[in-house]
Amino acid sequence: MDQEHSIVQQVYAAKNDVQAADWLIREYLPFIKAQTAKFLQRPPIEGQDDELSIAMLAFYEAIGGYSRLRGNFLHYAAMLIRHRLIDFQRREARHRGHISLHEPQGEEGVTLEDSLADTKNHSEEFLARRATQTEIEDLTAQMWQFGVSFADVAENCPRQQRTLEACRKAMEYARETPELLEELLKTKRLPISWLSQGSGVDRKTLERHRSYLVALLLIQTNGYEIIRGHLAQVLKGGVKR
Amino acid sequence: MKYMVVECHVGYVVLLDERGNFLKAANFQYQLGQTVENPVLMQSWASLQKRRGRIARLAALAACFVFAFGILFYQLFAAVHSSVFLSINPAVQMDLNRMGKVVRLRGVNADGVALLKGYDGEGLSQLDAALQLVDRAAAMGFLEEDGQVSLAIDAPNEELFQDYSALLRSGIEGHLEGQTTVTVQVIRYTPDWQPGQPISSSDAQTGSGGADYNDTDYGPNSDGVTDYDTDYGPDSDGVTDYGDSDYDFDDG
């Protein structure tokens, strides 16, 4: 009973704290692996079995979706993990019959990928990836000054098309008003009134999606060309999973 | 759609798509800055809750419709809207819905209970049930030559009373024509109604050759002959009857 109470407290703490959520997932990784093993009917191999990644995501979902009314947290998490694994299996079943690039071919076990001509410039790709990482790290640090993380932004991101259009309208106005962006960088606060009056977007909408607007407006400022480029078009040299 | 990995966590990553959406997805050993396609996106609990909320609202709306429909159905088909107390000697209460269909039958006296034994008239129209009960009464020896069938109608308005009155009386008379001579009397039900009680001539609407004490120029009792009073028309006696009048004089 005490253990159950303790888990529930930890889950509720993790709902609003990214680091607490990460900690909880690490703590219960053996549980997550056990649930995955039950589904696969064999122990999952970390770094190889996608199912383990799906199960971890499902556990994270369970943290967010849990309430005391749902009863025992681990039972709820186990149920969600199983559902997500089934969904993933169905999704992957659609690709059955396709040849994998990594599948060994012939007696020598040479993969199809190995036999294909390699036209990529790996060093260029490495440099591009490194530049992107640096930009993202800089943006992350700058967002922290506003008390915002990417995880917060993902939670705060508008879901309805109508709201997304309204936020884009606000960003369009901000892009055309450099003084507004300067004000943002100087005060470390989003000038909602100015943005609302200038763009014609309802103030409440802007307040509701403050974190999202902070991230997108910061991207509009200097130093984030790569990320801006991604938003406008496909980033060249990107690696497909 | 391409997604840029902007944040990595133990159980998930945050991706930025080309349209400016930030999304959480499964972490398939992604690296920061990597561009991916076909990620497994998290069904965010916000959207899940919204969906649940939407489903709950739809369910509530559906429940309201079912409830409203249930009430309407009950009002139309199950609720008692009027009653006909059929009294031969056996007395039976027929409760009717708005459509005039029988929803319940009850024996008012011992003979009425006996009359209804083994009989199921629920769902029949008031006339069909009344005719079947009259036939049963005749078969069981309750209705004899020169007998009487009394109907006390408990209706919520005058129009319904008149409709049922005309329907039942003409229906029963027509059904028994050539078989037996029976008087059909129809009265308005009152709480002090008792089966078999004498019905005054002023209260009754009768047929089958009996005296019609409610001769009128209008309605179901119209005999087709206009009754003129003595002040006007061909029967005028030349003496004006002052006093009780249908008209009010306005001296002003």
Short mmCIF file of C-alpha atoms in Angstrom, two decimals:
data_model
loop_
_atom_site.label_atom_id
_atom_site.label_comp_id
_atom_site.label_asym_id
_atom_site.label_seq_id
_atom_site.Cartn_x
_atom_site.Cartn_y
_atom_site.Cartn_z
CA MET A 1 0.00 0.00 0.00
CA ASP A 2 2.86 2.36 0.93
CA GLN A 3 4.70 1.42 -2.25
CA GLU A 4 1.58 2.11 -4.30
CA HIS A 5 1.15 5.48 -2.57
CA SER A 6 4.79 6.30 -3.26
CA ILE A 7 4.51 5.44 -6.97
CA VAL A 8 1.38 7.56 -7.30
CA GLN A 9 3.15 10.51 -5.70
CA GLN A 10 6.08 10.07 -8.07
CA VAL A 11 3.77 9.85 -11.08
CA TYR A 12 1.94 13.02 -10.12
CA ALA A 13 5.28 14.80 -9.65
CA ALA A 14 6.47 13.58 -13.05
CA LYS A 15 3.40 14.95 -14.83
CA ASN A 16 4.73 18.50 -14.64
CA ASP A 17 8.47 17.91 -14.25
CA VAL A 18 10.44 16.68 -17.27
CA GLN A 19 13.40 15.52 -15.20
CA ALA A 20 11.16 13.71 -12.72
CA ALA A 21 9.51 11.91 -15.66
CA ASP A 22 12.90 10.89 -17.07
CA TRP A 23 13.95 9.63 -13.64
CA LEU A 24 10.76 7.60 -13.23
CA ILE A 25 11.18 5.96 -16.63
CA ARG A 26 14.76 4.99 -15.78
CA GLU A 27 13.65 3.65 -12.39
CA TYR A 28 10.99 1.44 -13.95
CA LEU A 29 13.00 0.34 -16.98
CA PRO A 30 13.11 -3.25 -15.65
CA PHE A 31 9.29 -3.19 -15.45
CA ILE A 32 9.05 -1.78 -18.98
CA LYS A 33 11.46 -4.44 -20.27
CA ALA A 34 9.44 -7.15 -18.53
CA GLN A 35 6.22 -5.98 -20.20
CA THR A 36 7.97 -5.90 -23.56
CA ALA A 37 9.38 -9.39 -22.99
CA LYS A 38 5.87 -10.63 -22.19
CA PHE A 39 4.68 -9.27 -25.51
CA LEU A 40 7.64 -10.43 -27.59
CA GLN A 41 7.86 -13.71 -25.67
CA ARG A 42 11.60 -13.14 -25.37
CA PRO A 43 13.83 -10.56 -23.66
CA PRO A 44 14.03 -7.31 -25.69
CA ILE A 45 17.46 -6.25 -26.95
CA GLU A 46 18.19 -2.64 -26.04
CA GLY A 47 19.28 -0.59 -29.04
CA GLN A 48 17.86 -3.12 -31.47
CA ASP A 49 14.22 -3.86 -30.65
CA ASP A 50 11.99 -0.93 -31.53
CA GLU A 51 9.34 -2.46 -29.29
CA LEU A 52 11.32 -1.42 -26.21
CA SER A 53 11.30 2.21 -27.40
CA ILE A 54 7.54 1.97 -27.98
CA ALA A 55 7.05 0.54 -24.49
CA MET A 56 9.07 3.37 -22.94
CA LEU A 57 6.99 5.93 -24.81
CA ALA A 58 3.83 4.17 -23.63
CA PHE A 59 5.08 4.30 -20.02
CA TYR A 60 5.64 8.04 -20.44
CA GLU A 61 2.11 8.34 -21.84
CA ALA A 62 0.83 6.45 -18.80
CA ILE A 63 2.48 9.01 -16.52
CA GLY A 64 0.59 11.78 -18.24
CA GLY A 65 -2.72 9.98 -18.52
CA TYR A 66 -2.86 8.43 -15.05
CA SER A 67 -5.26 9.51 -12.33
CA ARG A 68 -6.09 7.83 -9.01
CA LEU A 69 -9.48 6.88 -10.40
CA ARG A 70 -7.72 4.46 -12.73
CA GLY A 71 -6.57 2.30 -9.83
CA ASN A 72 -3.10 0.78 -9.70
CA PHE A 73 -0.60 2.77 -11.80
CA LEU A 74 1.51 -0.20 -12.89
CA HIS A 75 -1.59 -2.10 -14.07
CA TYR A 76 -2.61 0.94 -16.07
CA ALA A 77 0.89 1.35 -17.49
CA ALA A 78 1.07 -2.36 -18.39
CA MET A 79 -2.24 -2.09 -20.24
CA LEU A 80 -1.11 1.00 -22.16
CA ILE A 81 2.22 -0.61 -23.07
CA ARG A 82 0.43 -3.65 -24.42
CA HIS A 83 -1.98 -1.52 -26.48
CA ARG A 84 0.82 0.53 -27.98
CA LEU A 85 2.84 -2.57 -28.83
CA ILE A 86 -0.16 -4.09 -30.58
CA ASP A 87 -0.69 -0.84 -32.55
CA PHE A 88 2.99 -0.80 -33.50
CA GLN A 89 2.89 -4.43 -34.58
CA ARG A 90 -0.11 -3.72 -36.83
CA ARG A 91 1.67 -0.70 -38.28
CA GLU A 92 4.80 -2.70 -38.98
CA ALA A 93 2.80 -5.55 -40.50
CA ARG A 94 1.97 -3.22 -43.39
CA HIS A 95 5.64 -3.23 -44.31
CA ARG A 96 5.97 -6.98 -44.28
CA GLY A 97 7.15 -8.34 -47.61
CA HIS A 98 9.49 -5.38 -48.12
CA ILE A 99 13.17 -6.25 -48.36
CA SER A 100 15.32 -4.83 -45.58
CA LEU A 101 18.57 -3.12 -46.50
CA HIS A 102 20.10 -4.71 -43.41
CA GLU A 103 19.03 -8.29 -44.17
CA PRO A 104 22.05 -10.49 -44.93
CA GLN A 105 21.99 -11.82 -48.50
CA GLY A 106 23.65 -14.95 -49.80
CA GLU A 107 26.10 -17.24 -48.12
CA GLU A 108 28.65 -14.55 -47.17
CA GLY A 109 25.98 -12.57 -45.30
CA VAL A 110 26.62 -9.33 -47.18
CA THR A 111 23.70 -6.91 -46.67
CA LEU A 112 21.92 -5.15 -49.51
CA GLU A 113 23.04 -1.83 -48.04
CA ASP A 114 26.68 -2.90 -48.27
CA SER A 115 26.31 -3.84 -51.89
CA LEU A 116 24.76 -0.53 -52.90
CA ALA A 117 27.09 2.24 -54.14
CA ASP A 118 27.69 4.79 -51.38
CA THR A 119 27.13 8.28 -52.80
CA LYS A 120 26.95 10.13 -49.48
CA ASN A 121 29.59 12.58 -48.31
CA HIS A 122 29.90 11.42 -44.72
CA SER A 123 32.15 14.24 -43.49
CA GLU A 124 29.83 16.88 -44.95
CA GLU A 125 26.89 15.14 -43.35
CA PHE A 126 28.72 15.02 -40.02
CA LEU A 127 29.49 18.74 -40.14
CA ALA A 128 25.91 19.62 -41.05
CA ARG A 129 24.59 17.49 -38.20
CA ARG A 130 27.07 19.08 -35.77
CA ALA A 131 26.02 22.60 -36.86
CA THR A 132 22.37 21.69 -36.37
CA GLN A 133 23.08 20.32 -32.91
CA THR A 134 24.90 23.52 -31.93
CA GLU A 135 21.96 25.64 -33.13
CA ILE A 136 19.51 23.49 -31.19
CA GLU A 137 21.65 23.65 -28.05
CA ASP A 138 21.87 27.45 -28.34
CA LEU A 139 18.13 27.72 -28.84
CA THR A 140 17.51 25.41 -25.86
CA ALA A 141 19.70 27.62 -23.64
CA GLN A 142 17.97 30.78 -24.84
CA MET A 143 14.52 29.24 -24.25
CA TRP A 144 15.55 28.36 -20.69
CA GLN A 145 15.90 32.11 -20.04
CA PHE A 146 12.17 32.30 -20.71
CA GLY A 147 11.52 29.28 -18.49
CA VAL A 148 10.57 27.17 -21.49
CA SER A 149 11.83 23.78 -22.71
CA PHE A 150 11.05 21.94 -25.96
CA ALA A 151 9.00 19.43 -23.97
CA ASP A 152 6.90 22.37 -22.66
CA VAL A 153 6.54 23.69 -26.18
CA ALA A 154 5.35 20.27 -27.41
CA GLU A 155 2.69 20.28 -24.67
CA ASN A 156 1.74 23.84 -25.53
CA CYS A 157 1.69 23.42 -29.31
CA PRO A 158 -1.69 24.28 -30.84
CA ARG A 159 -3.56 21.20 -32.07
CA GLN A 160 -6.42 22.78 -33.93
CA GLN A 161 -5.74 24.12 -37.39
CA ARG A 162 -7.59 27.32 -36.58
CA THR A 163 -5.36 28.04 -33.58
CA LEU A 164 -2.24 27.13 -35.54
CA GLU A 165 -3.22 29.65 -38.22
CA ALA A 166 -3.78 32.32 -35.55
CA CYS A 167 -0.31 31.69 -34.07
CA ARG A 168 1.23 31.84 -37.55
CA LYS A 169 -0.50 35.15 -38.13
CA ALA A 170 1.07 36.47 -34.90
CA MET A 171 4.49 35.19 -35.97
CA GLU A 172 4.12 36.79 -39.40
CA TYR A 173 3.49 40.13 -37.71
CA ALA A 174 6.48 39.61 -35.38
CA ARG A 175 8.73 38.80 -38.35
CA GLU A 176 7.75 42.09 -39.97
CA THR A 177 8.23 44.01 -36.70
CA PRO A 178 11.93 43.75 -35.68
CA GLU A 179 11.32 46.05 -32.69
CA LEU A 180 8.99 43.44 -31.22
CA LEU A 181 11.66 40.75 -31.46
CA GLU A 182 14.19 43.13 -29.86
CA GLU A 183 11.72 43.72 -27.03
CA LEU A 184 11.35 39.95 -26.63
CA LEU A 185 15.14 39.43 -26.35
CA LYS A 186 15.62 42.41 -24.04
CA THR A 187 12.85 41.75 -21.51
CA LYS A 188 12.84 37.94 -21.76
CA ARG A 189 9.06 38.24 -21.86
CA LEU A 190 6.59 37.79 -24.66
CA PRO A 191 4.96 41.19 -25.49
CA ILE A 192 1.47 39.72 -25.74
CA SER A 193 -0.46 43.00 -25.85
CA TRP A 194 1.69 44.36 -28.66
CA LEU A 195 1.47 41.11 -30.56
CA SER A 196 -2.29 40.88 -30.08
CA GLN A 197 -2.94 44.45 -31.19
CA GLY A 198 -0.57 44.26 -34.14
CA SER A 199 -1.65 40.88 -35.49
CA GLY A 200 -5.32 41.02 -34.55
CA VAL A 201 -5.09 37.66 -32.81
CA ASP A 202 -7.10 37.21 -29.62
CA ARG A 203 -5.00 37.83 -26.51
CA LYS A 204 -6.26 34.68 -24.80
CA THR A 205 -5.07 32.53 -27.70
CA LEU A 206 -1.61 34.05 -27.44
CA GLU A 207 -1.51 33.56 -23.67
CA ARG A 208 -2.63 29.96 -23.99
CA HIS A 209 0.20 29.16 -26.38
CA ARG A 210 2.86 31.38 -24.87
CA SER A 211 5.62 28.74 -24.76
CA TYR A 212 5.06 27.79 -28.38
CA LEU A 213 5.17 31.41 -29.50
CA VAL A 214 8.36 32.07 -27.53
CA ALA A 215 10.10 29.15 -29.31
CA LEU A 216 8.94 30.15 -32.78
CA LEU A 217 9.72 33.85 -32.28
CA LEU A 218 13.22 33.03 -31.02
CA ILE A 219 13.76 30.93 -34.13
CA GLN A 220 12.96 34.07 -36.15
CA THR A 221 15.86 35.93 -34.51
CA ASN A 222 19.47 35.71 -35.68
CA GLY A 223 21.47 32.53 -35.29
CA TYR A 224 18.98 29.87 -36.21
CA GLU A 225 19.28 29.67 -39.96
CA ILE A 226 19.36 25.89 -40.08
CA ILE A 227 16.20 25.50 -38.03
CA ARG A 228 14.47 28.24 -40.08
CA GLY A 229 15.54 26.40 -43.19
CA HIS A 230 13.97 23.19 -41.89
CA LEU A 231 10.74 24.99 -41.37
CA ALA A 232 10.80 26.33 -44.93
CA GLN A 233 12.04 23.24 -46.76
CA VAL A 234 13.64 19.82 -46.29
CA LEU A 235 17.06 20.06 -44.62
CA LYS A 236 19.67 18.74 -47.02
CA GLY A 237 21.79 15.87 -45.80
CA GLY A 238 19.20 14.62 -43.33
CA VAL A 239 19.42 10.91 -42.45
CA LYS A 240 16.37 8.72 -42.79
CA ARG A 241 15.79 6.32 -39.94
CA MET B 1 7.08 15.18 -43.89
CA LYS B 2 10.52 15.54 -42.32
CA TYR B 3 11.02 15.91 -38.59
CA MET B 4 14.04 17.45 -36.84
CA VAL B 5 15.04 15.97 -33.48
CA VAL B 6 15.31 18.97 -31.12
CA GLU B 7 15.33 17.28 -27.71
CA CYS B 8 16.15 13.76 -26.52
CA HIS B 9 14.85 12.08 -23.35
CA VAL B 10 14.96 8.56 -21.93
CA GLY B 11 11.51 7.56 -23.09
CA TYR B 12 10.82 9.97 -25.95
CA VAL B 13 12.12 12.72 -28.22
CA VAL B 14 10.72 16.10 -29.20
CA LEU B 15 10.49 16.61 -32.95
CA LEU B 16 9.93 19.76 -34.99
CA ASP B 17 8.11 19.18 -38.27
CA GLU B 18 8.29 21.38 -41.36
CA ARG B 19 5.03 23.12 -40.48
CA GLY B 20 6.27 24.33 -37.09
CA ASN B 21 4.57 21.65 -34.99
CA PHE B 22 6.45 20.33 -31.95
CA LEU B 23 5.60 16.68 -31.24
CA LYS B 24 6.71 13.94 -28.88
CA ALA B 25 7.67 10.58 -30.38
CA ALA B 26 9.33 7.28 -29.54
CA ASN B 27 13.11 7.51 -29.25
CA PHE B 28 14.59 4.99 -31.70
CA GLN B 29 18.15 5.89 -30.65
CA TYR B 30 17.81 9.27 -32.37
CA GLN B 31 20.47 11.95 -32.11
CA LEU B 32 20.00 15.67 -31.61
CA GLY B 33 19.72 17.48 -34.95
CA GLN B 34 18.88 14.30 -36.85
CA THR B 35 16.15 14.50 -39.48
CA VAL B 36 13.75 11.57 -39.48
CA GLU B 37 10.72 10.34 -41.35
CA ASN B 38 7.80 8.15 -40.20
CA PRO B 39 8.32 8.58 -36.45
CA VAL B 40 5.97 6.89 -34.01
CA LEU B 41 4.25 9.90 -32.50
CA MET B 42 2.92 9.92 -28.97
CA GLN B 43 -0.84 10.14 -28.60
CA SER B 44 -0.58 13.13 -26.29
CA TRP B 45 -2.72 12.89 -23.25
CA ALA B 46 -4.22 16.23 -24.15
CA SER B 47 -5.55 14.91 -27.40
CA LEU B 48 -6.52 11.65 -25.68
CA GLN B 49 -8.40 13.54 -23.01
CA LYS B 50 -9.99 15.77 -25.62
CA ARG B 51 -11.06 12.67 -27.50
CA ARG B 52 -12.35 11.14 -24.30
CA GLY B 53 -14.05 14.38 -23.47
CA ARG B 54 -15.57 14.48 -26.94
CA ILE B 55 -16.73 10.89 -26.59
CA ALA B 56 -18.13 11.63 -23.16
CA ARG B 57 -20.01 14.66 -24.52
CA LEU B 58 -21.33 12.62 -27.44
CA ALA B 59 -22.35 9.88 -25.07
CA ALA B 60 -24.10 12.43 -22.87
CA LEU B 61 -25.85 13.89 -25.92
CA ALA B 62 -26.86 10.41 -27.05
CA ALA B 63 -28.11 9.66 -23.54
CA CYS B 64 -30.15 12.88 -23.62
CA PHE B 65 -31.66 11.86 -26.95
CA VAL B 66 -32.44 8.39 -25.67
CA PHE B 67 -33.94 9.88 -22.53
CA ALA B 68 -35.98 12.43 -24.47
CA PHE B 69 -37.06 9.75 -26.93
CA GLY B 70 -37.87 7.47 -24.03
CA ILE B 71 -40.03 10.13 -22.44
CA LEU B 72 -41.73 10.83 -25.76
CA PHE B 73 -42.26 7.14 -26.34
CA TYR B 74 -43.67 6.75 -22.84
CA GLN B 75 -45.96 9.75 -23.29
CA LEU B 76 -47.23 8.51 -26.62
CA PHE B 77 -47.44 4.79 -26.11
CA ALA B 78 -47.22 3.83 -22.46
CA ALA B 79 -48.63 6.64 -20.35
CA VAL B 80 -52.33 6.51 -19.57
CA HIS B 81 -54.04 9.37 -21.35
CA SER B 82 -57.68 8.39 -20.93
CA SER B 83 -59.80 5.59 -19.56
CA VAL B 84 -63.01 3.86 -20.56
CA PHE B 85 -65.01 2.08 -17.90
CA LEU B 86 -67.04 -0.58 -19.63
CA SER B 87 -69.90 -1.88 -17.57
CA ILE B 88 -72.27 -4.60 -18.65
CA ASN B 89 -72.56 -6.27 -15.45
CA PRO B 90 -68.93 -7.14 -15.47
CA ALA B 91 -67.13 -3.84 -15.11
CA VAL B 92 -63.77 -3.37 -16.74
CA GLN B 93 -61.44 -0.37 -16.77
CA MET B 94 -59.57 0.14 -20.07
CA ASP B 95 -56.64 2.53 -19.76
CA LEU B 96 -55.68 4.02 -23.11
CA ASN B 97 -52.57 5.84 -24.39
CA ARG B 98 -52.60 8.97 -26.54
CA MET B 99 -53.10 6.86 -29.63
CA GLY B 100 -56.23 5.28 -28.14
CA LYS B 101 -54.53 1.94 -27.66
CA VAL B 102 -55.12 -0.18 -24.58
CA VAL B 103 -52.17 -0.09 -22.17
CA ARG B 104 -53.90 -1.80 -19.26
CA LEU B 105 -57.07 -3.69 -18.47
CA ARG B 106 -58.43 -4.08 -14.99
CA GLY B 107 -61.51 -5.82 -13.64
CA VAL B 108 -63.43 -3.33 -11.49
CA ASN B 109 -65.70 -5.95 -9.94
CA ALA B 110 -65.53 -9.71 -9.51
CA ASP B 111 -67.36 -10.35 -12.77
CA GLY B 112 -65.02 -7.97 -14.50
CA VAL B 113 -62.03 -9.93 -13.21
CA ALA B 114 -63.67 -13.10 -14.46
CA LEU B 115 -64.33 -11.52 -17.84
CA LEU B 116 -60.66 -10.61 -18.22
CA LYS B 117 -59.29 -13.97 -17.14
CA GLY B 118 -57.19 -15.35 -19.98
CA TYR B 119 -57.79 -12.26 -22.08
CA ASP B 120 -54.97 -10.00 -23.31
CA GLY B 121 -56.23 -6.88 -25.01
CA GLU B 122 -53.14 -4.72 -24.57
CA GLY B 123 -52.15 -2.92 -27.73
CA LEU B 124 -55.64 -3.12 -29.28
CA SER B 125 -57.61 -0.02 -30.13
CA GLN B 126 -60.26 0.95 -27.61
CA LEU B 127 -63.03 -0.13 -29.99
CA ASP B 128 -61.51 -3.53 -30.82
CA ALA B 129 -61.00 -4.26 -27.14
CA ALA B 130 -64.52 -3.11 -26.27
CA LEU B 131 -66.04 -5.29 -29.00
CA GLN B 132 -64.04 -8.32 -27.93
CA LEU B 133 -65.05 -7.79 -24.30
CA VAL B 134 -68.71 -7.42 -25.26
CA ASP B 135 -68.47 -10.70 -27.22
CA ARG B 136 -66.81 -12.41 -24.28
CA ALA B 137 -69.53 -11.10 -21.96
CA ALA B 138 -72.21 -12.40 -24.30
CA ALA B 139 -70.49 -15.79 -24.54
CA MET B 140 -70.15 -16.00 -20.78
CA GLY B 141 -73.83 -15.15 -20.31
CA PHE B 142 -73.35 -11.69 -18.90
CA LEU B 143 -75.01 -9.87 -21.81
CA GLU B 144 -78.55 -10.83 -22.62
CA GLU B 145 -81.34 -9.59 -24.83
CA ASP B 146 -82.43 -6.03 -23.94
CA GLY B 147 -79.33 -5.71 -21.87
CA GLN B 148 -77.27 -2.57 -21.42
CA VAL B 149 -73.71 -1.64 -22.13
CA SER B 150 -72.54 1.45 -20.25
CA LEU B 151 -69.42 3.32 -21.04
CA ALA B 152 -68.01 5.94 -18.67
CA ILE B 153 -65.28 7.85 -20.47
CA ASP B 154 -62.56 9.66 -18.56
CA ALA B 155 -60.98 11.96 -21.16
CA PRO B 156 -58.74 14.99 -20.63
CA ASN B 157 -60.85 17.21 -22.92
CA GLU B 158 -64.30 17.50 -24.41
CA GLU B 159 -63.16 16.82 -27.93
CA LEU B 160 -61.65 13.46 -27.01
CA PHE B 161 -64.72 12.55 -24.97
CA GLN B 162 -66.99 13.25 -27.94
CA ASP B 163 -64.73 11.33 -30.35
CA TYR B 164 -64.51 8.23 -28.15
CA SER B 165 -68.17 8.47 -27.30
CA ALA B 166 -69.24 8.45 -30.94
CA LEU B 167 -66.73 5.77 -31.92
CA LEU B 168 -67.59 3.33 -29.15
CA ARG B 169 -71.31 3.76 -29.28
CA SER B 170 -71.64 3.46 -33.03
CA GLY B 171 -69.08 0.68 -33.10
CA ILE B 172 -70.77 -1.45 -30.45
CA GLU B 173 -74.24 -0.81 -31.86
CA GLY B 174 -73.11 -1.72 -35.35
CA HIS B 175 -71.36 -4.85 -34.06
CA LEU B 176 -74.45 -6.08 -32.21
CA GLU B 177 -76.95 -5.13 -34.89
CA GLY B 178 -78.95 -8.15 -35.92
CA GLN B 179 -77.60 -10.19 -33.00
CA THR B 180 -79.21 -8.76 -29.95
CA THR B 181 -81.00 -5.64 -28.83
CA VAL B 182 -78.80 -3.81 -26.43
CA THR B 183 -78.77 -0.27 -25.15
CA VAL B 184 -75.45 1.51 -25.28
CA GLN B 185 -75.06 4.37 -22.86
CA VAL B 186 -72.14 6.73 -22.70
CA ILE B 187 -71.46 9.10 -19.83
CA ARG B 188 -68.62 11.23 -18.67
CA TYR B 189 -66.69 9.49 -15.94
CA THR B 190 -66.73 11.04 -12.48
CA PRO B 191 -64.79 9.88 -9.44
CA ASP B 192 -67.96 8.66 -7.77
CA TRP B 193 -68.83 6.41 -10.72
CA GLN B 194 -69.86 2.94 -9.65
CA PRO B 195 -70.43 -0.01 -12.01
CA GLY B 196 -74.07 -0.76 -12.55
CA GLN B 197 -75.32 2.48 -10.98
CA PRO B 198 -78.45 3.90 -12.60
CA ILE B 199 -77.64 6.53 -15.18
CA SER B 200 -79.96 9.50 -15.34
CA SER B 201 -81.48 10.38 -18.64
CA SER B 202 -79.84 13.82 -18.52
CA ASP B 203 -76.39 12.30 -18.11
CA ALA B 204 -76.63 9.57 -20.68
CA GLN B 205 -75.93 9.66 -24.38
CA THR B 206 -77.87 6.69 -25.63
CA GLY B 207 -78.57 4.95 -28.88
CA SER B 208 -80.28 1.80 -30.14
CA GLY B 209 -83.82 3.24 -30.27
CA GLY B 210 -83.85 4.72 -26.76
CA ALA B 211 -85.16 8.21 -26.08
CA ASP B 212 -82.62 10.86 -26.84
CA TYR B 213 -82.96 13.41 -24.09
CA ASN B 214 -80.05 15.48 -25.33
CA ASP B 215 -81.52 16.32 -28.69
CA THR B 216 -79.42 19.03 -30.15
CA ASP B 217 -78.89 20.66 -33.44
CA TYR B 218 -75.13 20.04 -33.42
CA GLY B 219 -72.52 17.38 -32.63
CA PRO B 220 -72.82 13.59 -32.51
CA ASN B 221 -76.35 13.79 -31.11
CA SER B 222 -77.68 15.91 -33.94
CA ASP B 223 -80.92 14.41 -35.18
CA GLY B 224 -80.83 16.43 -38.38
CA VAL B 225 -83.88 18.46 -37.34
CA THR B 226 -83.37 22.02 -36.33
CA ASP B 227 -85.07 22.91 -33.07
CA TYR B 228 -86.50 26.41 -33.22
CA ASP B 229 -87.48 28.14 -30.01
CA THR B 230 -90.75 30.06 -29.66
CA ASP B 231 -89.38 33.57 -30.33
CA TYR B 232 -88.13 32.93 -33.82
CA GLY B 233 -88.69 30.73 -36.82
CA PRO B 234 -91.71 28.79 -37.96
CA ASP B 235 -92.61 27.88 -34.38
CA SER B 236 -92.75 31.43 -33.12
CA ASP B 237 -95.71 31.94 -30.82
CA GLY B 238 -95.69 35.71 -31.28
CA VAL B 239 -94.79 36.30 -27.63
CA THR B 240 -91.26 37.40 -27.01
CA ASP B 241 -89.64 35.68 -24.06
CA TYR B 242 -87.70 38.25 -22.15
CA GLY B 243 -85.48 37.20 -19.34
CA ASP B 244 -83.06 34.41 -19.98
CA SER B 245 -81.39 35.33 -23.20
CA ASP B 246 -78.41 34.27 -25.20
CA TYR B 247 -77.65 37.86 -26.05
CA ASP B 248 -76.48 40.77 -24.01
CA PHE B 249 -77.98 44.20 -24.75
CA ASP B 250 -75.68 47.11 -24.75
CA ASP B 251 -77.66 50.21 -23.88
CA GLY B 252 -74.81 52.50 -24.57
#
